[in-house]
Amino acid sequence: MNGMAGLECLVPELILIGAASVLIILDLLFRKKEIVAGAGVVGCLAAMAASAKLLASTEATTILNGMFVLDGYGSVFKLFFFLTCILTICMSLKYLEVEGVAFGEYYSILLLATSGMAFMASAADLIVLFLGLELMTLSTYVLIGIKRDSLRSNEAAIKYFLLGGFSTAFLLYGIALVYGLTGTTQIDAVAALLADGGGGALIMLPLALVVVGFGFKISAAPFHMWAPDVYEGAPTAVTAFLSVGSKIAGFAALGRVLTVAFRPYPEMWTPLLIGLAVLSIGLGSILALTQTNIKRMLAYSSIAHAGFALLGVIAGGREGLSAMMVYLIIYGLMNLGAFAVVIALRSEGIAGEKLEDYEGLARTHPVVSALMLVFLFSLVGIPPTAGFVAKFSVFTAVIRAGHTPLAVIGVVFSVVAAFFYLRVVILMYMKEPARELPVTTSPSLKIALAITAGAVVFLGIYPTPLLDLATTAMAGWDQAILVVSEVLP
């Protein structure tokens, strides 16, 4: 599908970009952050509605000469990106006031970053993928350093900028080599040419460069060095958005590139991903044991979870990518919830980031501690929380793909990871409070906590809707691959 008729496939992205522009005007006119934030939520809801409508279509559709594809895979990821943006806005409203960040453009930049993620999810061309990636990345640079008076925030922004620049160079060099070897940047056309013998053994170099570039974006070891410092230094609401939105966007793009563009050479990229997965799960789980700052602990936790999600990509095929999708959505919900609790403990003079701040929390704030308990149990993978469903999905997929040792490694390190999660539970329920921390909540933060906690519990007890959604999204995967080729000369 081409021409103006095909632009309806871009409606969700156009809504977000338009809403981002409107938010800047609203901030100039009203100078009330509640109005700006509310308009941002409305924009995301409109984009969700448009994306849900497009998801109902059973046929994969391409526009812009095959550079942008609309399919179930991309649409489901976009729905979750929009939900992540809504929850981040809800978490940010009171938090930014406490932090003294009075920049209305914060919400506009948040929407622009989300639109970049949406472009990445539906990119059928490596150039479109790169443009979406840069829109997301440049926006997150600004969000991380939004606290201009904070040295820690500025340091985090500079580190992310420098290391992000290196990773972007690797990715762009890899894309350039792919073009040099195949003469195209369209993802399915690359696969067709490689299947005919184009590139040969030389394709290993651009493949490795692409994996390295994405390895940074998903904070997989050994490309994780930026994550702990950036997670700790960035505003907590931005950390939550970064740990979920940008990571899942990286996985959405990585899954499409490896299983479509490089599908003729699984013997080349599978060992690379196995190494990344094992290293990420092991390092993330072990290094988290020594952390005394909960944001750094969750940073190393996210590195381990990146390894678990990679198991789905390694499994490959519709079942593997479906398991990856389920894992990432559940991970996003429980991680956003955990950071929302950290935000609730933020008040004047108290960051609520040290583990000692959680001592005796169950006695002073039983509801907040109960919510944190749910999120931590889910991060461990204890039933009946959704985290168990997530790990069961990827373990099943990777075993069926013939990589049983990877599942065994995952189970072993899940036991190791249980220690640092349950350490927080012990502090909350088995220690006397050293001091009573005030809880700073707001209606919007309560909404975010209710949605994330409710989803984690509901999907743990009744995961069928999510599993069916992921299966439906991948049902037309093979047809989505073929439809791109139809528009090629």
GROMACS .gro file of C-alpha atoms in nm:
model
  489
    1MET     CA    1   0.000   0.000   0.000
    2ASN     CA    2   0.143   0.336  -0.101
    3GLY     CA    3   0.037   0.698  -0.133
    4MET     CA    4  -0.186   0.897   0.096
    5ALA     CA    5  -0.413   0.598   0.158
    6GLY     CA    6  -0.125   0.417   0.322
    7LEU     CA    7  -0.050   0.702   0.562
    8GLU     CA    8  -0.326   0.578   0.790
    9CYS     CA    9  -0.069   0.321   0.906
   10LEU     CA   10   0.130   0.613   1.050
   11VAL     CA   11  -0.161   0.763   1.244
   12PRO     CA   12  -0.038   0.658   1.594
   13GLU     CA   13   0.307   0.808   1.534
   14LEU     CA   14   0.165   1.124   1.380
   15ILE     CA   15  -0.072   1.167   1.675
   16LEU     CA   16   0.219   1.151   1.919
   17ILE     CA   17   0.433   1.395   1.724
   18GLY     CA   18   0.139   1.634   1.688
   19ALA     CA   19   0.057   1.604   2.059
   20ALA     CA   20   0.420   1.677   2.149
   21SER     CA   21   0.401   2.002   1.951
   22VAL     CA   22   0.070   2.096   2.114
   23LEU     CA   23   0.212   2.037   2.464
   24ILE     CA   24   0.479   2.302   2.411
   25ILE     CA   25   0.211   2.556   2.313
   26LEU     CA   26  -0.007   2.460   2.610
   27ASP     CA   27   0.286   2.510   2.845
   28LEU     CA   28   0.348   2.858   2.704
   29LEU     CA   29  -0.021   2.953   2.729
   30PHE     CA   30  -0.120   2.813   3.068
   31ARG     CA   31   0.203   2.745   3.262
   32LYS     CA   32   0.018   2.467   3.447
   33LYS     CA   33   0.190   2.132   3.444
   34GLU     CA   34  -0.136   1.949   3.520
   35ILE     CA   35  -0.287   2.069   3.192
   36VAL     CA   36   0.025   1.976   2.996
   37ALA     CA   37   0.048   1.633   3.157
   38GLY     CA   38  -0.323   1.570   3.104
   39ALA     CA   39  -0.295   1.661   2.737
   40GLY     CA   40   0.000   1.425   2.708
   41VAL     CA   41  -0.207   1.140   2.850
   42VAL     CA   42  -0.491   1.222   2.607
   43GLY     CA   43  -0.244   1.215   2.317
   44CYS     CA   44  -0.113   0.874   2.423
   45LEU     CA   45  -0.465   0.738   2.466
   46ALA     CA   46  -0.554   0.859   2.117
   47ALA     CA   47  -0.244   0.690   1.977
   48MET     CA   48  -0.336   0.369   2.164
   49ALA     CA   49  -0.686   0.376   2.018
   50ALA     CA   50  -0.550   0.425   1.666
   51SER     CA   51  -0.295   0.147   1.712
   52ALA     CA   52  -0.557  -0.091   1.853
   53LYS     CA   53  -0.777  -0.023   1.551
   54LEU     CA   54  -0.488  -0.100   1.316
   55LEU     CA   55  -0.407  -0.415   1.516
   56ALA     CA   56  -0.753  -0.547   1.434
   57SER     CA   57  -0.644  -0.571   1.071
   58THR     CA   58  -0.537  -0.926   0.993
   59GLU     CA   59  -0.318  -0.838   0.696
   60ALA     CA   60   0.033  -0.697   0.714
   61THR     CA   61   0.061  -0.368   0.525
   62THR     CA   62   0.359  -0.175   0.396
   63ILE     CA   63   0.391   0.189   0.297
   64LEU     CA   64   0.670   0.417   0.175
   65ASN     CA   65   0.793   0.156  -0.073
   66GLY     CA   66   0.829  -0.111   0.190
   67MET     CA   67   1.019   0.101   0.443
   68PHE     CA   68   0.746   0.088   0.708
   69VAL     CA   69   0.541  -0.223   0.788
   70LEU     CA   70   0.222  -0.248   0.990
   71ASP     CA   71   0.181  -0.591   1.147
   72GLY     CA   72   0.074  -0.745   1.475
   73TYR     CA   73   0.431  -0.765   1.603
   74GLY     CA   74   0.488  -0.391   1.578
   75SER     CA   75   0.137  -0.294   1.685
   76VAL     CA   76   0.149  -0.484   2.015
   77PHE     CA   77   0.483  -0.329   2.104
   78LYS     CA   78   0.348   0.016   2.018
   79LEU     CA   79   0.047  -0.033   2.243
   80PHE     CA   80   0.281  -0.106   2.531
   81PHE     CA   81   0.506   0.190   2.448
   82PHE     CA   82   0.204   0.422   2.468
   83LEU     CA   83   0.097   0.265   2.800
   84THR     CA   84   0.453   0.310   2.932
   85CYS     CA   85   0.442   0.678   2.838
   86ILE     CA   86   0.107   0.723   3.017
   87LEU     CA   87   0.235   0.554   3.333
   88THR     CA   88   0.556   0.761   3.323
   89ILE     CA   89   0.353   1.082   3.299
   90CYS     CA   90   0.143   0.969   3.597
   91MET     CA   91   0.459   0.893   3.794
   92SER     CA   92   0.624   1.222   3.697
   93LEU     CA   93   0.362   1.480   3.790
   94LYS     CA   94   0.421   1.499   4.166
   95TYR     CA   95   0.778   1.377   4.145
   96LEU     CA   96   0.893   1.665   3.925
   97GLU     CA   97   0.736   1.911   4.168
   98VAL     CA   98   0.930   1.758   4.458
   99GLU     CA   99   1.249   1.762   4.250
  100GLY     CA  100   1.193   2.125   4.153
  101VAL     CA  101   1.189   2.049   3.780
  102ALA     CA  102   0.943   2.295   3.630
  103PHE     CA  103   0.997   2.227   3.262
  104GLY     CA  104   0.677   2.171   3.069
  105GLU     CA  105   0.875   2.049   2.770
  106TYR     CA  106   0.956   1.737   2.973
  107TYR     CA  107   0.624   1.585   2.869
  108SER     CA  108   0.670   1.686   2.507
  109ILE     CA  109   1.012   1.521   2.493
  110LEU     CA  110   0.862   1.212   2.656
  111LEU     CA  111   0.612   1.182   2.371
  112LEU     CA  112   0.880   1.235   2.108
  113ALA     CA  113   1.090   0.957   2.261
  114THR     CA  114   0.786   0.729   2.253
  115SER     CA  115   0.720   0.811   1.887
  116GLY     CA  116   1.079   0.708   1.811
  117MET     CA  117   1.013   0.374   1.979
  118ALA     CA  118   0.699   0.330   1.769
  119PHE     CA  119   0.896   0.389   1.447
  120MET     CA  120   1.153   0.132   1.557
  121ALA     CA  121   0.885  -0.132   1.617
  122SER     CA  122   0.746  -0.102   1.262
  123ALA     CA  123   1.066  -0.026   1.070
  124ALA     CA  124   1.106  -0.248   0.764
  125ASP     CA  125   1.418  -0.062   0.654
  126LEU     CA  126   1.743  -0.019   0.844
  127ILE     CA  127   1.747   0.356   0.773
  128VAL     CA  128   1.396   0.404   0.919
  129LEU     CA  129   1.502   0.193   1.216
  130PHE     CA  130   1.807   0.413   1.270
  131LEU     CA  131   1.604   0.735   1.247
  132GLY     CA  132   1.355   0.605   1.503
  133LEU     CA  133   1.640   0.498   1.727
  134GLU     CA  134   1.800   0.842   1.710
  135LEU     CA  135   1.471   1.019   1.782
  136MET     CA  136   1.431   0.805   2.091
  137THR     CA  137   1.794   0.833   2.201
  138LEU     CA  138   1.833   1.209   2.155
  139SER     CA  139   1.513   1.262   2.354
  140THR     CA  140   1.634   1.042   2.639
  141TYR     CA  141   1.965   1.233   2.653
  142VAL     CA  142   1.766   1.546   2.737
  143LEU     CA  143   1.536   1.367   2.983
  144ILE     CA  144   1.828   1.219   3.178
  145GLY     CA  145   1.986   1.565   3.221
  146ILE     CA  146   1.657   1.750   3.280
  147LYS     CA  147   1.767   1.836   3.637
  148ARG     CA  148   2.012   2.101   3.524
  149ASP     CA  149   2.120   2.192   3.878
  150SER     CA  150   2.204   1.832   3.970
  151LEU     CA  151   2.563   1.724   3.916
  152ARG     CA  152   2.459   1.360   3.938
  153SER     CA  153   2.196   1.404   3.666
  154ASN     CA  154   2.440   1.593   3.443
  155GLU     CA  155   2.704   1.325   3.490
  156ALA     CA  156   2.454   1.053   3.397
  157ALA     CA  157   2.351   1.243   3.083
  158ILE     CA  158   2.712   1.290   2.972
  159LYS     CA  159   2.796   0.922   3.029
  160TYR     CA  160   2.489   0.809   2.838
  161PHE     CA  161   2.564   1.055   2.558
  162LEU     CA  162   2.927   0.946   2.515
  163LEU     CA  163   2.865   0.574   2.535
  164GLY     CA  164   2.548   0.609   2.330
  165GLY     CA  165   2.749   0.782   2.060
  166PHE     CA  166   2.994   0.490   2.045
  167SER     CA  167   2.713   0.235   2.021
  168THR     CA  168   2.540   0.437   1.749
  169ALA     CA  169   2.864   0.443   1.551
  170PHE     CA  170   2.888   0.063   1.573
  171LEU     CA  171   2.528   0.022   1.458
  172LEU     CA  172   2.558   0.272   1.174
  173TYR     CA  173   2.883   0.117   1.055
  174GLY     CA  174   2.713  -0.223   1.057
  175ILE     CA  175   2.421  -0.086   0.853
  176ALA     CA  176   2.666   0.071   0.606
  177LEU     CA  177   2.846  -0.262   0.561
  178VAL     CA  178   2.516  -0.442   0.510
  179TYR     CA  179   2.432  -0.194   0.235
  180GLY     CA  180   2.776  -0.235   0.083
  181LEU     CA  181   2.741  -0.614   0.070
  182THR     CA  182   2.379  -0.635  -0.044
  183GLY     CA  183   2.303  -0.301  -0.212
  184THR     CA  184   1.987  -0.246  -0.004
  185THR     CA  185   1.880  -0.148   0.347
  186GLN     CA  186   1.531  -0.299   0.329
  187ILE     CA  187   1.520  -0.572   0.591
  188ASP     CA  188   1.348  -0.843   0.388
  189ALA     CA  189   1.548  -0.764   0.075
  190VAL     CA  190   1.868  -0.811   0.276
  191ALA     CA  191   1.744  -1.155   0.377
  192ALA     CA  192   1.660  -1.248   0.018
  193LEU     CA  193   2.002  -1.143  -0.109
  194LEU     CA  194   2.185  -1.318   0.174
  195ALA     CA  195   1.986  -1.634   0.105
  196ASP     CA  196   2.115  -1.624  -0.254
  197GLY     CA  197   2.472  -1.618  -0.128
  198GLY     CA  198   2.529  -1.243  -0.121
  199GLY     CA  199   2.794  -1.133   0.126
  200GLY     CA  200   2.912  -1.481   0.221
  201ALA     CA  201   3.132  -1.503   0.529
  202LEU     CA  202   3.188  -1.126   0.516
  203ILE     CA  203   2.840  -1.075   0.661
  204MET     CA  204   2.977  -1.179   1.001
  205LEU     CA  205   3.136  -0.836   1.055
  206PRO     CA  206   2.825  -0.620   0.999
  207LEU     CA  207   2.619  -0.874   1.193
  208ALA     CA  208   2.854  -0.844   1.491
  209LEU     CA  209   2.847  -0.463   1.471
  210VAL     CA  210   2.466  -0.458   1.466
  211VAL     CA  211   2.451  -0.690   1.768
  212VAL     CA  212   2.698  -0.468   1.956
  213GLY     CA  213   2.492  -0.157   1.876
  214PHE     CA  214   2.171  -0.314   1.999
  215GLY     CA  215   2.353  -0.473   2.294
  216PHE     CA  216   2.412  -0.124   2.432
  217LYS     CA  217   2.049  -0.017   2.384
  218ILE     CA  218   1.915  -0.319   2.571
  219SER     CA  219   2.192  -0.294   2.835
  220ALA     CA  220   2.313  -0.649   2.780
  221ALA     CA  221   2.652  -0.744   2.927
  222PRO     CA  222   2.929  -0.665   2.845
  223PHE     CA  223   2.773  -0.347   2.700
  224HIS     CA  224   2.599  -0.264   3.027
  225MET     CA  225   2.860  -0.036   3.183
  226TRP     CA  226   2.643   0.276   3.143
  227ALA     CA  227   2.329   0.139   3.308
  228PRO     CA  228   2.406   0.153   3.686
  229ASP     CA  229   2.541   0.509   3.681
  230VAL     CA  230   2.271   0.641   3.447
  231TYR     CA  231   1.989   0.468   3.635
  232GLU     CA  232   2.115   0.614   3.963
  233GLY     CA  233   2.183   0.965   3.833
  234ALA     CA  234   1.874   1.021   3.619
  235PRO     CA  235   1.547   1.139   3.775
  236THR     CA  236   1.367   0.826   3.896
  237ALA     CA  237   1.070   0.872   3.662
  238VAL     CA  238   1.311   0.898   3.368
  239THR     CA  239   1.498   0.592   3.493
  240ALA     CA  240   1.172   0.397   3.491
  241PHE     CA  241   1.097   0.510   3.136
  242LEU     CA  242   1.450   0.434   3.020
  243SER     CA  243   1.462   0.090   3.181
  244VAL     CA  244   1.137  -0.015   3.017
  245GLY     CA  245   1.066   0.188   2.702
  246SER     CA  246   1.409   0.211   2.541
  247LYS     CA  247   1.503  -0.145   2.639
  248ILE     CA  248   1.186  -0.296   2.491
  249ALA     CA  249   1.218  -0.080   2.177
  250GLY     CA  250   1.569  -0.217   2.132
  251PHE     CA  251   1.441  -0.571   2.165
  252ALA     CA  252   1.156  -0.508   1.920
  253ALA     CA  253   1.403  -0.387   1.657
  254LEU     CA  254   1.662  -0.655   1.737
  255GLY     CA  255   1.404  -0.932   1.703
  256ARG     CA  256   1.292  -0.811   1.361
  257VAL     CA  257   1.645  -0.751   1.227
  258LEU     CA  258   1.796  -1.082   1.336
  259THR     CA  259   1.503  -1.310   1.258
  260VAL     CA  260   1.422  -1.141   0.925
  261ALA     CA  261   1.727  -0.967   0.774
  262PHE     CA  262   1.977  -1.223   0.901
  263ARG     CA  263   1.747  -1.525   0.902
  264PRO     CA  264   1.966  -1.711   0.644
  265TYR     CA  265   2.255  -1.715   0.898
  266PRO     CA  266   2.119  -1.824   1.239
  267GLU     CA  267   2.440  -2.020   1.294
  268MET     CA  268   2.625  -1.685   1.305
  269TRP     CA  269   2.405  -1.477   1.533
  270THR     CA  270   2.277  -1.747   1.768
  271PRO     CA  271   2.617  -1.806   1.936
  272LEU     CA  272   2.659  -1.428   1.979
  273LEU     CA  273   2.322  -1.401   2.152
  274ILE     CA  274   2.390  -1.707   2.369
  275GLY     CA  275   2.708  -1.541   2.494
  276LEU     CA  276   2.526  -1.213   2.563
  277ALA     CA  277   2.240  -1.390   2.739
  278VAL     CA  278   2.457  -1.601   2.969
  279LEU     CA  279   2.686  -1.308   3.052
  280SER     CA  280   2.393  -1.074   3.117
  281ILE     CA  281   2.206  -1.318   3.340
  282GLY     CA  282   2.519  -1.409   3.534
  283LEU     CA  283   2.676  -1.064   3.577
  284GLY     CA  284   2.344  -0.890   3.641
  285SER     CA  285   2.244  -1.137   3.912
  286ILE     CA  286   2.582  -1.148   4.086
  287LEU     CA  287   2.667  -0.777   4.080
  288ALA     CA  288   2.321  -0.685   4.210
  289LEU     CA  289   2.406  -0.870   4.531
  290THR     CA  290   2.655  -0.603   4.639
  291GLN     CA  291   2.438  -0.295   4.578
  292THR     CA  292   2.315  -0.069   4.858
  293ASN     CA  293   2.124   0.172   4.632
  294ILE     CA  294   1.793   0.032   4.508
  295LYS     CA  295   1.814   0.211   4.172
  296ARG     CA  296   2.155   0.055   4.106
  297MET     CA  297   2.017  -0.280   4.222
  298LEU     CA  298   1.730  -0.249   3.974
  299ALA     CA  299   1.982  -0.148   3.706
  300TYR     CA  300   2.172  -0.473   3.747
  301SER     CA  301   1.838  -0.651   3.769
  302SER     CA  302   1.744  -0.504   3.429
  303ILE     CA  303   2.071  -0.638   3.286
  304ALA     CA  304   1.979  -0.987   3.404
  305HIS     CA  305   1.628  -0.950   3.264
  306ALA     CA  306   1.776  -0.849   2.928
  307GLY     CA  307   1.950  -1.185   2.929
  308PHE     CA  308   1.625  -1.367   3.000
  309ALA     CA  309   1.447  -1.181   2.718
  310LEU     CA  310   1.730  -1.273   2.481
  311LEU     CA  311   1.635  -1.638   2.533
  312GLY     CA  312   1.321  -1.572   2.332
  313VAL     CA  313   1.520  -1.425   2.043
  314ILE     CA  314   1.759  -1.721   2.057
  315ALA     CA  315   1.463  -1.961   2.036
  316GLY     CA  316   1.355  -1.771   1.724
  317GLY     CA  317   1.047  -1.827   1.515
  318ARG     CA  318   0.696  -1.727   1.608
  319GLU     CA  319   0.704  -1.909   1.942
  320GLY     CA  320   1.033  -1.756   2.051
  321LEU     CA  321   0.940  -1.400   1.956
  322SER     CA  322   0.598  -1.445   2.116
  323ALA     CA  323   0.766  -1.554   2.441
  324MET     CA  324   1.002  -1.257   2.419
  325MET     CA  325   0.704  -1.024   2.375
  326VAL     CA  326   0.524  -1.170   2.678
  327TYR     CA  327   0.840  -1.147   2.888
  328LEU     CA  328   0.911  -0.785   2.799
  329ILE     CA  329   0.555  -0.665   2.862
  330ILE     CA  330   0.545  -0.829   3.204
  331TYR     CA  331   0.896  -0.706   3.286
  332GLY     CA  332   0.790  -0.355   3.192
  333LEU     CA  333   0.485  -0.360   3.420
  334MET     CA  334   0.666  -0.489   3.727
  335ASN     CA  335   0.969  -0.266   3.675
  336LEU     CA  336   0.755   0.047   3.635
  337GLY     CA  337   0.571  -0.050   3.952
  338ALA     CA  338   0.893  -0.093   4.150
  339PHE     CA  339   1.019   0.249   4.043
  340ALA     CA  340   0.679   0.400   4.126
  341VAL     CA  341   0.728   0.282   4.485
  342VAL     CA  342   1.073   0.442   4.491
  343ILE     CA  343   0.914   0.766   4.371
  344ALA     CA  344   0.652   0.744   4.646
  345LEU     CA  345   0.932   0.749   4.905
  346ARG     CA  346   1.089   1.061   4.755
  347SER     CA  347   1.027   1.373   4.961
  348GLU     CA  348   1.213   1.687   5.059
  349GLY     CA  349   1.562   1.588   5.169
  350ILE     CA  350   1.494   1.214   5.137
  351ALA     CA  351   1.563   1.030   4.813
  352GLY     CA  352   1.423   0.693   4.923
  353GLU     CA  353   1.694   0.517   4.723
  354LYS     CA  354   1.905   0.355   4.995
  355LEU     CA  355   1.817   0.003   5.103
  356GLU     CA  356   1.820   0.117   5.465
  357ASP     CA  357   1.528   0.347   5.381
  358TYR     CA  358   1.313   0.035   5.345
  359GLU     CA  359   1.376  -0.092   5.698
  360GLY     CA  360   1.046  -0.144   5.877
  361LEU     CA  361   0.844   0.002   5.590
  362ALA     CA  362   0.569  -0.254   5.649
  363ARG     CA  363   0.505  -0.106   5.991
  364THR     CA  364   0.498   0.258   5.885
  365HIS     CA  365   0.341   0.224   5.538
  366PRO     CA  366   0.185  -0.122   5.500
  367VAL     CA  367   0.015  -0.052   5.165
  368VAL     CA  368   0.332   0.076   4.998
  369SER     CA  369   0.534  -0.217   5.132
  370ALA     CA  370   0.270  -0.464   5.012
  371LEU     CA  371   0.288  -0.317   4.662
  372MET     CA  372   0.666  -0.339   4.664
  373LEU     CA  373   0.635  -0.700   4.782
  374VAL     CA  374   0.421  -0.784   4.479
  375PHE     CA  375   0.667  -0.626   4.236
  376LEU     CA  376   0.972  -0.790   4.397
  377PHE     CA  377   0.807  -1.134   4.401
  378SER     CA  378   0.723  -1.087   4.034
  379LEU     CA  379   1.081  -0.983   3.950
  380VAL     CA  380   1.199  -1.304   4.118
  381GLY     CA  381   0.942  -1.508   3.926
  382ILE     CA  382   0.743  -1.641   4.221
  383PRO     CA  383   0.390  -1.761   4.138
  384PRO     CA  384   0.115  -1.650   4.125
  385THR     CA  385   0.269  -1.324   4.001
  386ALA     CA  386   0.316  -1.243   3.632
  387GLY     CA  387   0.694  -1.279   3.660
  388PHE     CA  388   0.651  -1.656   3.683
  389VAL     CA  389   0.450  -1.658   3.358
  390ALA     CA  390   0.721  -1.450   3.187
  391LYS     CA  391   1.007  -1.681   3.281
  392PHE     CA  392   0.804  -1.993   3.210
  393SER     CA  393   0.732  -1.862   2.859
  394VAL     CA  394   1.095  -1.800   2.762
  395PHE     CA  395   1.221  -2.118   2.929
  396THR     CA  396   0.963  -2.324   2.741
  397ALA     CA  397   1.049  -2.159   2.409
  398VAL     CA  398   1.424  -2.202   2.448
  399ILE     CA  399   1.388  -2.568   2.555
  400ARG     CA  400   1.170  -2.646   2.253
  401ALA     CA  401   1.435  -2.481   2.035
  402GLY     CA  402   1.690  -2.731   2.167
  403HIS     CA  403   1.882  -2.504   2.407
  404THR     CA  404   1.800  -2.679   2.735
  405PRO     CA  405   2.132  -2.577   2.905
  406LEU     CA  406   2.031  -2.212   2.868
  407ALA     CA  407   1.708  -2.279   3.056
  408VAL     CA  408   1.905  -2.455   3.331
  409ILE     CA  409   2.140  -2.156   3.360
  410GLY     CA  410   1.839  -1.925   3.377
  411VAL     CA  411   1.680  -2.125   3.658
  412VAL     CA  412   2.005  -2.135   3.858
  413PHE     CA  413   2.060  -1.761   3.837
  414SER     CA  414   1.694  -1.696   3.913
  415VAL     CA  415   1.766  -1.855   4.251
  416VAL     CA  416   2.071  -1.631   4.292
  417ALA     CA  417   1.866  -1.324   4.198
  418ALA     CA  418   1.605  -1.414   4.457
  419PHE     CA  419   1.854  -1.319   4.729
  420PHE     CA  420   1.885  -0.949   4.645
  421TYR     CA  421   1.512  -0.910   4.580
  422LEU     CA  422   1.412  -1.088   4.899
  423ARG     CA  423   1.670  -0.888   5.094
  424VAL     CA  424   1.447  -0.584   5.042
  425VAL     CA  425   1.146  -0.786   5.158
  426ILE     CA  426   1.332  -0.884   5.475
  427LEU     CA  427   1.421  -0.520   5.541
  428MET     CA  428   1.058  -0.414   5.500
  429TYR     CA  429   0.897  -0.688   5.708
  430MET     CA  430   1.160  -0.813   5.954
  431LYS     CA  431   1.342  -0.496   6.060
  432GLU     CA  432   1.241  -0.218   6.292
  433PRO     CA  433   1.215   0.123   6.121
  434ALA     CA  434   1.519   0.339   6.190
  435ARG     CA  435   1.305   0.643   6.104
  436GLU     CA  436   0.963   0.701   5.960
  437LEU     CA  437   0.984   0.808   5.599
  438PRO     CA  438   0.703   1.022   5.461
  439VAL     CA  439   0.527   0.888   5.154
  440THR     CA  440   0.465   1.144   4.881
  441THR     CA  441   0.171   1.027   4.673
  442SER     CA  442  -0.068   1.189   4.433
  443PRO     CA  443  -0.379   1.070   4.247
  444SER     CA  444  -0.176   1.015   3.931
  445LEU     CA  445   0.091   0.813   4.113
  446LYS     CA  446  -0.178   0.602   4.279
  447ILE     CA  447  -0.323   0.532   3.934
  448ALA     CA  448   0.017   0.416   3.810
  449LEU     CA  449   0.064   0.190   4.113
  450ALA     CA  450  -0.288   0.048   4.080
  451ILE     CA  451  -0.246  -0.030   3.709
  452THR     CA  452   0.095  -0.194   3.743
  453ALA     CA  453   0.015  -0.392   4.059
  454GLY     CA  454  -0.326  -0.497   3.927
  455ALA     CA  455  -0.176  -0.611   3.597
  456VAL     CA  456   0.106  -0.805   3.766
  457VAL     CA  457  -0.139  -0.993   3.989
  458PHE     CA  458  -0.408  -1.043   3.722
  459LEU     CA  459  -0.165  -1.172   3.457
  460GLY     CA  460  -0.005  -1.400   3.713
  461ILE     CA  461  -0.341  -1.562   3.790
  462TYR     CA  462  -0.497  -1.539   3.444
  463PRO     CA  463  -0.230  -1.485   3.175
  464THR     CA  464  -0.448  -1.606   2.887
  465PRO     CA  465  -0.533  -1.258   2.746
  466LEU     CA  466  -0.166  -1.163   2.716
  467LEU     CA  467  -0.063  -1.501   2.580
  468ASP     CA  468  -0.343  -1.488   2.323
  469LEU     CA  469  -0.247  -1.133   2.225
  470ALA     CA  470   0.116  -1.235   2.168
  471THR     CA  471   0.009  -1.543   1.970
  472THR     CA  472  -0.227  -1.335   1.757
  473ALA     CA  473   0.044  -1.075   1.698
  474MET     CA  474   0.281  -1.342   1.567
  475ALA     CA  475   0.017  -1.533   1.369
  476GLY     CA  476   0.086  -1.328   1.056
  477TRP     CA  477   0.462  -1.309   1.108
  478ASP     CA  478   0.554  -1.514   0.801
  479GLN     CA  479   0.308  -1.320   0.586
  480ALA     CA  480   0.446  -0.991   0.723
  481ILE     CA  481   0.791  -1.098   0.606
  482LEU     CA  482   0.670  -1.179   0.256
  483VAL     CA  483   0.461  -0.865   0.208
  484VAL     CA  484   0.771  -0.646   0.227
  485SER     CA  485   0.920  -0.825  -0.072
  486GLU     CA  486   0.612  -0.759  -0.282
  487VAL     CA  487   0.695  -0.389  -0.314
  488LEU     CA  488   1.058  -0.443  -0.410
  489PRO     CA  489   1.155  -0.376  -0.772
   0.00000   0.00000   0.00000
